[in-house]
PDB file of C-alpha atoms in Angstrom:
ATOM      1  CA  MET A 240       3.614  90.485 -29.716  1.00 83.00           C
ATOM      2  CA  ARG A 241       4.444  87.978 -32.153  1.00 88.00           C
ATOM      3  CA  ASP A 242       3.700  84.351 -30.711  1.00 94.00           C
ATOM      4  CA  ILE A 243       5.424  81.125 -32.128  1.00 95.00           C
ATOM      5  CA  VAL A 244       6.024  79.120 -29.361  1.00 95.00           C
ATOM      6  CA  TYR A 245       2.816  80.080 -26.971  1.00 96.00           C
ATOM      7  CA  PRO A 246       0.073  78.811 -28.840  1.00 95.00           C
ATOM      8  CA  PRO A 247       1.954  75.119 -29.385  1.00 95.00           C
ATOM      9  CA  VAL A 248       2.481  74.853 -25.790  1.00 94.00           C
ATOM     10  CA  VAL A 249      -1.252  75.758 -24.795  1.00 94.00           C
ATOM     11  CA  GLY A 250      -2.138  72.894 -27.457  1.00 95.00           C
ATOM     12  CA  PHE A 251       0.081  70.498 -25.443  1.00 95.00           C
ATOM     13  CA  ALA A 252      -0.923  71.455 -22.008  1.00 95.00           C
ATOM     14  CA  ARG A 253      -4.618  71.118 -23.130  1.00 95.00           C
ATOM     15  CA  ALA A 254      -3.636  67.501 -24.636  1.00 97.00           C
ATOM     16  CA  ALA A 255      -1.983  66.975 -21.062  1.00 96.00           C
ATOM     17  CA  PHE A 256      -5.336  67.976 -19.455  1.00 96.00           C
ATOM     18  CA  LYS A 257      -7.502  65.758 -21.177  1.00 97.00           C
ATOM     19  CA  VAL A 258      -4.805  62.652 -20.528  1.00 97.00           C
ATOM     20  CA  LEU A 259      -5.017  63.319 -16.933  1.00 97.00           C
ATOM     21  CA  ASP A 260      -8.622  63.958 -17.324  1.00 98.00           C
ATOM     22  CA  LEU A 261      -8.693  66.684 -14.723  1.00 97.00           C
ATOM     23  CA  ARG A 262     -11.783  67.949 -13.548  1.00 98.00           C
ATOM     24  CA  PHE A 263     -11.915  71.630 -14.007  1.00 97.00           C
ATOM     25  CA  THR A 264     -14.253  74.096 -12.256  1.00 98.00           C
ATOM     26  CA  MET A 265     -13.944  77.418 -13.627  1.00 98.00           C
ATOM     27  CA  THR A 266     -15.808  80.320 -12.493  1.00 98.00           C
ATOM     28  CA  GLY A 267     -15.692  84.131 -12.996  1.00 98.00           C
ATOM     29  CA  THR A 268     -13.109  83.656 -16.194  1.00 98.00           C
ATOM     30  CA  GLU A 269     -15.063  86.318 -18.035  1.00 98.00           C
ATOM     31  CA  ASN A 270     -13.556  88.606 -15.566  1.00 98.00           C
ATOM     32  CA  VAL A 271     -10.301  88.436 -17.760  1.00 98.00           C
ATOM     33  CA  PRO A 272     -10.750  91.305 -20.029  1.00 98.00           C
ATOM     34  CA  ARG A 273     -10.574  90.063 -24.117  1.00 98.00           C
ATOM     35  CA  THR A 274      -8.132  93.328 -25.136  1.00 98.00           C
ATOM     36  CA  GLY A 275      -6.107  95.790 -23.221  1.00 98.00           C
ATOM     37  CA  GLY A 276      -3.446  95.028 -20.434  1.00 98.00           C
ATOM     38  CA  ALA A 277      -4.079  93.523 -16.794  1.00 98.00           C
ATOM     39  CA  VAL A 278      -2.452  92.253 -14.062  1.00 98.00           C
ATOM     40  CA  ILE A 279      -3.501  88.692 -13.083  1.00 98.00           C
ATOM     41  CA  ALA A 280      -2.903  88.268  -9.192  1.00 98.00           C
ATOM     42  CA  LEU A 281      -2.666  84.512  -8.184  1.00 98.00           C
ATOM     43  CA  ASN A 282      -2.220  82.485  -5.243  1.00 98.00           C
ATOM     44  CA  HIS A 283       0.657  80.142  -4.814  1.00 98.00           C
ATOM     45  CA  ILE A 284       0.287  76.496  -3.611  1.00 98.00           C
ATOM     46  CA  SER A 285       2.324  74.421  -6.183  1.00 98.00           C
ATOM     47  CA  TYR A 286       5.156  74.404  -9.001  1.00 96.00           C
ATOM     48  CA  VAL A 287       2.349  74.215 -11.873  1.00 96.00           C
ATOM     49  CA  ASP A 288       0.199  77.171 -10.733  1.00 97.00           C
ATOM     50  CA  PHE A 289       1.699  78.940 -13.682  1.00 92.00           C
ATOM     51  CA  ILE A 290       0.557  76.319 -16.386  1.00 93.00           C
ATOM     52  CA  LEU A 291      -2.875  75.885 -14.613  1.00 95.00           C
ATOM     53  CA  GLY A 292      -3.218  79.590 -13.908  1.00 94.00           C
ATOM     54  CA  GLY A 293      -2.484  80.712 -17.206  1.00 95.00           C
ATOM     55  CA  TYR A 294      -5.409  78.354 -18.425  1.00 94.00           C
ATOM     56  CA  GLY A 295      -7.832  80.717 -16.365  1.00 95.00           C
ATOM     57  CA  ALA A 296      -7.202  83.379 -19.185  1.00 97.00           C
ATOM     58  CA  VAL A 297      -7.758  80.891 -22.157  1.00 95.00           C
ATOM     59  CA  PRO A 298     -11.516  81.475 -22.044  1.00 96.00           C
ATOM     60  CA  SER A 299     -10.954  85.140 -22.722  1.00 97.00           C
ATOM     61  CA  GLY A 300      -8.215  84.210 -25.685  1.00 97.00           C
ATOM     62  CA  ARG A 301      -5.376  85.698 -23.820  1.00 97.00           C
ATOM     63  CA  LEU A 302      -1.976  84.647 -23.292  1.00 98.00           C
ATOM     64  CA  VAL A 303      -0.173  85.256 -19.729  1.00 98.00           C
ATOM     65  CA  ARG A 304       3.408  86.493 -19.532  1.00 98.00           C
ATOM     66  CA  PHE A 305       4.119  85.166 -15.822  1.00 97.00           C
ATOM     67  CA  MET A 306       7.178  86.910 -13.838  1.00 96.00           C
ATOM     68  CA  ALA A 307       8.907  83.862 -12.874  1.00 92.00           C
ATOM     69  CA  LYS A 308      12.279  83.159 -11.333  1.00 90.00           C
ATOM     70  CA  GLU A 309      15.192  84.204 -13.711  1.00 91.00           C
ATOM     71  CA  VAL A 310      16.995  80.824 -13.518  1.00 91.00           C
ATOM     72  CA  LEU A 311      14.233  79.078 -15.340  1.00 91.00           C
ATOM     73  CA  PHE A 312      15.368  81.010 -18.237  1.00 94.00           C
ATOM     74  CA  ARG A 313      19.143  79.455 -17.882  1.00 91.00           C
ATOM     75  CA  ASN A 314      17.722  76.369 -17.812  1.00 92.00           C
ATOM     76  CA  ARG A 315      18.842  74.440 -21.080  1.00 92.00           C
ATOM     77  CA  TYR A 316      15.171  73.144 -21.195  1.00 90.00           C
ATOM     78  CA  SER A 317      12.951  75.755 -19.844  1.00 93.00           C
ATOM     79  CA  GLY A 318      14.944  78.670 -20.915  1.00 94.00           C
ATOM     80  CA  PRO A 319      13.669  78.670 -24.418  1.00 94.00           C
ATOM     81  CA  LEU A 320      10.142  78.127 -23.718  1.00 94.00           C
ATOM     82  CA  MET A 321      10.410  80.857 -21.218  1.00 95.00           C
ATOM     83  CA  ARG A 322      11.726  83.282 -23.326  1.00 95.00           C
ATOM     84  CA  GLY A 323       9.636  81.863 -26.542  1.00 96.00           C
ATOM     85  CA  MET A 324       6.632  82.851 -24.542  1.00 96.00           C
ATOM     86  CA  HIS A 325       7.618  86.113 -23.839  1.00 96.00           C
ATOM     87  CA  HIS A 326       7.495  85.558 -19.888  1.00 97.00           C
ATOM     88  CA  ILE A 327       9.355  87.863 -17.846  1.00 96.00           C
ATOM     89  CA  PRO A 328      12.637  87.198 -15.851  1.00 94.00           C
ATOM     90  CA  VAL A 329      12.769  87.768 -12.357  1.00 93.00           C
ATOM     91  CA  ASP A 330      16.460  88.656 -10.720  1.00 85.00           C
ATOM     92  CA  ARG A 331      15.620  89.465  -6.947  1.00 74.00           C
ATOM     93  CA  SER A 332      18.806  91.288  -6.748  1.00 70.00           C
ATOM     94  CA  ALA A 333      17.777  93.595  -9.718  1.00 70.00           C
ATOM     95  CA  GLY A 334      14.194  93.973  -9.532  1.00 73.00           C
ATOM     96  CA  THR A 335      13.906  97.009 -11.227  1.00 89.00           C
ATOM     97  CA  ALA A 336      14.643  95.301 -14.736  1.00 92.00           C
ATOM     98  CA  SER A 337      11.635  92.849 -14.524  1.00 94.00           C
ATOM     99  CA  TYR A 338       9.518  95.633 -13.127  1.00 95.00           C
ATOM    100  CA  GLN A 339       9.745  98.058 -16.031  1.00 96.00           C
ATOM    101  CA  GLN A 340       9.431  95.078 -18.081  1.00 96.00           C
ATOM    102  CA  ALA A 341       6.269  94.355 -16.860  1.00 97.00           C
ATOM    103  CA  VAL A 342       5.100  97.570 -17.124  1.00 98.00           C
ATOM    104  CA  ARG A 343       5.832  97.901 -20.616  1.00 98.00           C
ATOM    105  CA  TYR A 344       4.336  94.580 -21.460  1.00 98.00           C
ATOM    106  CA  LEU A 345       0.940  96.134 -19.760  1.00 98.00           C
ATOM    107  CA  GLY A 346       1.173  99.818 -22.090  1.00 98.00           C
ATOM    108  CA  GLU A 347       1.534  97.354 -25.014  1.00 98.00           C
ATOM    109  CA  GLY A 348      -1.907  95.903 -23.843  1.00 98.00           C
ATOM    110  CA  GLU A 349      -0.416  92.300 -22.574  1.00 98.00           C
ATOM    111  CA  VAL A 350      -1.803  90.640 -19.666  1.00 98.00           C
ATOM    112  CA  VAL A 351       1.332  89.763 -16.734  1.00 98.00           C
ATOM    113  CA  GLY A 352       0.920  86.868 -14.218  1.00 98.00           C
ATOM    114  CA  VAL A 353       2.319  87.927 -10.875  1.00 98.00           C
ATOM    115  CA  PHE A 354       2.271  85.845  -7.681  1.00 98.00           C
ATOM    116  CA  PRO A 355       2.414  88.421  -4.905  1.00 97.00           C
ATOM    117  CA  GLU A 356       3.074  85.821  -2.178  1.00 97.00           C
ATOM    118  CA  ALA A 357       6.401  85.168  -4.384  1.00 93.00           C
ATOM    119  CA  THR A 358       7.087  82.094  -2.982  1.00 95.00           C
ATOM    120  CA  ILE A 359       4.500  78.859  -2.486  1.00 98.00           C
ATOM    121  CA  SER A 360       2.417  78.709   0.593  1.00 98.00           C
ATOM    122  CA  ARG A 361       3.375  75.498   2.279  1.00 98.00           C
ATOM    123  CA  SER A 362       0.015  76.002   4.731  1.00 98.00           C
ATOM    124  CA  PHE A 363      -1.906  76.700   1.051  1.00 98.00           C
ATOM    125  CA  GLU A 364      -3.334  79.846   2.811  1.00 98.00           C
ATOM    126  CA  LEU A 365      -2.676  83.394   1.930  1.00 98.00           C
ATOM    127  CA  LYS A 366       0.803  84.441   2.777  1.00 98.00           C
ATOM    128  CA  GLU A 367       1.801  88.253   2.801  1.00 97.00           C
ATOM    129  CA  PHE A 368       1.751  89.945  -0.204  1.00 98.00           C
ATOM    130  CA  LYS A 369       4.587  91.977  -2.084  1.00 96.00           C
ATOM    131  CA  SER A 370       3.112  95.429  -3.566  1.00 96.00           C
ATOM    132  CA  GLY A 371       4.552  95.061  -7.061  1.00 96.00           C
ATOM    133  CA  ALA A 372       1.422  93.758  -8.436  1.00 97.00           C
ATOM    134  CA  VAL A 373      -0.504  96.897  -7.102  1.00 98.00           C
ATOM    135  CA  ARG A 374       2.338  99.094  -8.249  1.00 98.00           C
ATOM    136  CA  MET A 375       2.608  97.801 -12.014  1.00 98.00           C
ATOM    137  CA  ALA A 376      -1.090  98.032 -12.460  1.00 98.00           C
ATOM    138  CA  ALA A 377      -1.581 101.408 -11.293  1.00 98.00           C
ATOM    139  CA  GLN A 378       1.722 102.913 -13.217  1.00 98.00           C
ATOM    140  CA  ALA A 379       0.326 101.358 -16.211  1.00 98.00           C
ATOM    141  CA  GLY A 380      -3.156 102.566 -15.898  1.00 98.00           C
ATOM    142  CA  VAL A 381      -4.463  98.790 -16.120  1.00 98.00           C
ATOM    143  CA  PRO A 382      -6.942  96.658 -13.751  1.00 98.00           C
ATOM    144  CA  VAL A 383      -5.742  93.733 -11.290  1.00 98.00           C
ATOM    145  CA  ILE A 384      -7.578  90.889 -11.950  1.00 98.00           C
ATOM    146  CA  PRO A 385      -7.575  88.111  -8.700  1.00 98.00           C
ATOM    147  CA  LEU A 386      -7.383  84.612  -9.529  1.00 98.00           C
ATOM    148  CA  ILE A 387      -7.561  81.877  -7.215  1.00 98.00           C
ATOM    149  CA  LEU A 388      -5.968  77.863  -8.044  1.00 98.00           C
ATOM    150  CA  TRP A 389      -6.969  75.237  -5.964  1.00 98.00           C
ATOM    151  CA  GLY A 390      -5.903  71.330  -6.286  1.00 98.00           C
ATOM    152  CA  THR A 391      -2.844  72.006  -7.784  1.00 98.00           C
ATOM    153  CA  GLN A 392      -1.012  71.853  -4.587  1.00 98.00           C
ATOM    154  CA  ARG A 393      -2.301  67.957  -4.876  1.00 98.00           C
ATOM    155  CA  MET A 394       0.076  67.581  -7.873  1.00 98.00           C
ATOM    156  CA  TYR A 395       3.457  69.114  -7.463  1.00 98.00           C
ATOM    157  CA  THR A 396       4.618  71.113  -3.852  1.00 98.00           C
ATOM    158  CA  LYS A 397       6.964  71.887  -1.763  1.00 97.00           C
ATOM    159  CA  ASP A 398       7.511  68.953   0.678  1.00 97.00           C
ATOM    160  CA  HIS A 399       5.398  66.336  -1.176  1.00 97.00           C
ATOM    161  CA  PRO A 400       6.239  63.743  -4.008  1.00 97.00           C
ATOM    162  CA  ARG A 401       4.583  64.548  -7.476  1.00 97.00           C
ATOM    163  CA  ASP A 402       1.497  62.968  -8.086  1.00 97.00           C
ATOM    164  CA  PHE A 403      -0.276  63.345 -11.612  1.00 97.00           C
ATOM    165  CA  THR A 404      -3.208  61.115 -10.690  1.00 95.00           C
ATOM    166  CA  ARG A 405      -5.653  61.123 -13.218  1.00 97.00           C
ATOM    167  CA  HIS A 406      -9.382  62.560 -12.668  1.00 97.00           C
ATOM    168  CA  ARG A 407      -8.555  65.154 -10.008  1.00 97.00           C
ATOM    169  CA  PRO A 408     -10.534  68.372  -9.343  1.00 98.00           C
ATOM    170  CA  ILE A 409      -9.123  71.515 -10.083  1.00 98.00           C
ATOM    171  CA  SER A 410     -10.752  74.693  -9.452  1.00 98.00           C
ATOM    172  CA  ILE A 411     -10.196  77.958 -11.123  1.00 98.00           C
ATOM    173  CA  THR A 412     -11.897  81.147  -9.298  1.00 98.00           C
ATOM    174  CA  VAL A 413     -11.213  84.757 -11.648  1.00 98.00           C
ATOM    175  CA  GLY A 414     -12.320  87.971  -9.324  1.00 98.00           C
ATOM    176  CA  GLU A 415     -13.670  90.842 -10.637  1.00 98.00           C
ATOM    177  CA  PRO A 416     -11.221  93.465 -11.364  1.00 98.00           C
ATOM    178  CA  ILE A 417      -9.652  95.769  -9.066  1.00 98.00           C
ATOM    179  CA  THR A 418      -9.126  99.479 -10.114  1.00 97.00           C
ATOM    180  CA  VAL A 419      -6.266 100.989  -8.623  1.00 97.00           C
ATOM    181  CA  THR A 420      -4.839 104.403  -9.310  1.00 96.00           C
ATOM    182  CA  PRO A 421      -1.342 105.948  -8.739  1.00 96.00           C
ATOM    183  CA  GLU A 422      -2.716 108.210  -6.273  1.00 97.00           C
ATOM    184  CA  ASP A 423      -3.790 105.102  -3.940  1.00 97.00           C
ATOM    185  CA  ASP A 424      -1.710 104.308  -1.168  1.00 97.00           C
ATOM    186  CA  ALA A 425       0.440 100.548  -2.466  1.00 97.00           C
ATOM    187  CA  THR A 426       0.416  99.305   1.080  1.00 97.00           C
ATOM    188  CA  GLU A 427      -3.718  99.811   1.433  1.00 98.00           C
ATOM    189  CA  ALA A 428      -4.548  98.648  -2.065  1.00 98.00           C
ATOM    190  CA  THR A 429      -2.440  95.677  -1.242  1.00 98.00           C
ATOM    191  CA  ALA A 430      -3.830  94.842   1.425  1.00 98.00           C
ATOM    192  CA  HIS A 431      -7.211  94.780  -0.109  1.00 98.00           C
ATOM    193  CA  LEU A 432      -6.112  92.881  -2.827  1.00 98.00           C
ATOM    194  CA  ARG A 433      -5.040  90.315  -0.146  1.00 98.00           C
ATOM    195  CA  THR A 434      -8.394  90.381   1.660  1.00 98.00           C
ATOM    196  CA  THR A 435     -10.597  90.218  -1.840  1.00 98.00           C
ATOM    197  CA  MET A 436      -8.085  87.125  -2.759  1.00 98.00           C
ATOM    198  CA  ALA A 437      -8.662  85.684   0.873  1.00 98.00           C
ATOM    199  CA  GLY A 438     -12.143  85.694   0.260  1.00 98.00           C
ATOM    200  CA  LEU A 439     -12.394  83.909  -2.752  1.00 98.00           C
ATOM    201  CA  LEU A 440      -9.953  81.255  -1.582  1.00 98.00           C
ATOM    202  CA  ASP A 441     -12.143  80.615   1.232  1.00 98.00           C
ATOM    203  CA  GLN A 442     -15.410  80.322  -1.411  1.00 98.00           C
ATOM    204  CA  THR A 443     -13.241  78.189  -3.532  1.00 98.00           C
ATOM    205  CA  ILE A 444     -11.967  75.676  -0.838  1.00 98.00           C
ATOM    206  CA  ARG A 445     -15.663  75.410   0.644  1.00 98.00           C
ATOM    207  CA  ALA A 446     -16.960  74.527  -2.795  1.00 98.00           C
ATOM    208  CA  TYR A 447     -14.461  72.045  -3.465  1.00 98.00           C
ATOM    209  CA  PRO A 448     -15.874  68.694  -4.273  1.00 96.00           C
ATOM    210  CA  GLU A 449     -13.310  66.883  -1.785  1.00 96.00           C
ATOM    211  CA  GLN A 450     -12.975  67.557   1.602  1.00 91.00           C
ATOM    212  CA  PRO A 451     -11.422  64.500   3.696  1.00 95.00           C
ATOM    213  CA  ALA A 452     -10.733  65.567   7.365  1.00 93.00           C
ATOM    214  CA  GLY A 453      -7.069  65.698   7.637  1.00 97.00           C
ATOM    215  CA  ALA A 454      -5.886  65.543   4.332  1.00 98.00           C
ATOM    216  CA  TRP A 455      -2.383  66.710   3.914  1.00 98.00           C
ATOM    217  CA  TRP A 456      -3.219  69.235   1.156  1.00 98.00           C
ATOM    218  CA  LEU A 457      -6.460  70.918   3.291  1.00 98.00           C
ATOM    219  CA  PRO A 458      -5.222  73.799   5.508  1.00 98.00           C
ATOM    220  CA  ALA A 459      -5.102  73.363   9.161  1.00 98.00           C
ATOM    221  CA  SER A 460      -8.010  75.820   9.565  1.00 97.00           C
ATOM    222  CA  TYR A 461      -9.891  73.466   7.385  1.00 97.00           C
ATOM    223  CA  GLY A 462      -9.449  70.811   9.348  1.00 97.00           C
ATOM    224  CA  GLY A 463      -6.579  69.387   7.271  1.00 98.00           C
ATOM    225  CA  GLY A 464      -3.065  68.391   7.891  1.00 98.00           C
ATOM    226  CA  ALA A 465      -1.059  71.194   6.347  1.00 98.00           C
ATOM    227  CA  PRO A 466       1.255  73.253   8.372  1.00 98.00           C
ATOM    228  CA  THR A 467      -0.517  76.588  10.230  1.00 98.00           C
ATOM    229  CA  PRO A 468       0.775  79.687   8.596  1.00 98.00           C
ATOM    230  CA  GLU A 469       2.890  80.135  11.855  1.00 98.00           C
ATOM    231  CA  GLU A 470       4.626  75.988  11.274  1.00 98.00           C
ATOM    232  CA  ALA A 471       4.963  77.141   7.611  1.00 98.00           C
ATOM    233  CA  GLU A 472       6.860  80.401   8.039  1.00 97.00           C
ATOM    234  CA  ARG A 473       9.255  78.488  10.268  1.00 98.00           C
ATOM    235  CA  LEU A 474       9.807  75.703   7.353  1.00 97.00           C
ATOM    236  CA  ASP A 475      10.389  78.388   4.917  1.00 97.00           C
ATOM    237  CA  GLN A 476      12.881  80.068   7.392  1.00 96.00           C
ATOM    238  CA  GLU A 477      14.711  76.379   7.948  1.00 96.00           C
ATOM    239  CA  GLU A 478      14.567  76.394   4.070  1.00 95.00           C
ATOM    240  CA  LEU A 479      16.227  79.242   3.744  1.00 92.00           C
ATOM    241  CA  ARG A 480      19.052  78.548   6.268  1.00 94.00           C
ATOM    242  CA  ARG A 481      19.674  75.387   4.071  1.00 92.00           C
ATOM    243  CA  ARG A 482      20.091  77.092   1.277  1.00 87.00           C
ATOM    244  CA  ALA A 483      22.280  80.131   2.425  1.00 88.00           C
ATOM    245  CA  ALA A 484      24.384  77.186   4.117  1.00 88.00           C
ATOM    246  CA  LYS A 485      24.754  75.225   0.477  1.00 84.00           C
ATOM    247  CA  ARG A 486      26.171  78.527  -1.262  1.00 81.00           C
ATOM    248  CA  SER A 487      28.614  79.415   1.561  1.00 79.00           C
ATOM    249  CA  GLY A 488      29.905  75.827   1.338  1.00 79.00           C
ATOM    250  CA  ARG A 489      30.244  76.451  -2.640  1.00 73.00           C
ATOM    251  CA  SER A 490      31.940  79.150  -2.165  1.00 62.00           C
TER     252      SER A 490
END
């Protein structure tokens, strides 16, 4: 796949990370294969996860093709970049096309980035997973690579203002490849992926250099001020109702 846009974007991102003096702790990046297709499954805690998550594949020399909301491809600013980097538009009302495009990319030896939670977690703990990541990996005959991000929620997430304060710690933890086959039960394989990522998330949070009690960006189960998963689900449902009412008003 010819890349004209992606390498300069990676260079720009690296320059931005340097300006912000982000303090990266990256472990397990050798688990991203240097050749061949792979699905990278990431947790989702912020609006900048696709930028920082892609950085986890840079040591292996790989460019990640992320599955992202179709609206980003229609935006006059982000659209040309998303298309130029060969990311995959996801239209939730017609997801088959994006799924098949991802499988095709994998068959061509590309790395595809997927957020199994589909939306940002307000609790910063893992939500329920969709099965698409393991199904496409099984169909394409490639491994699933679990990847955990931590600290990105402090930069730009739901219900909080953007904060690009310098010297912020950012942790990226990459787990060992998980093999899935067409014979595996997709529900069980997805549950295994979620359990694996939950363990990596716990490990990453506990190793994070800042643990202030009551901090809004720390999960409630770790003594932080973030909503519990149950409270986060309620907030998600309220958001969906507001969006539906807004769409109804426009129509």
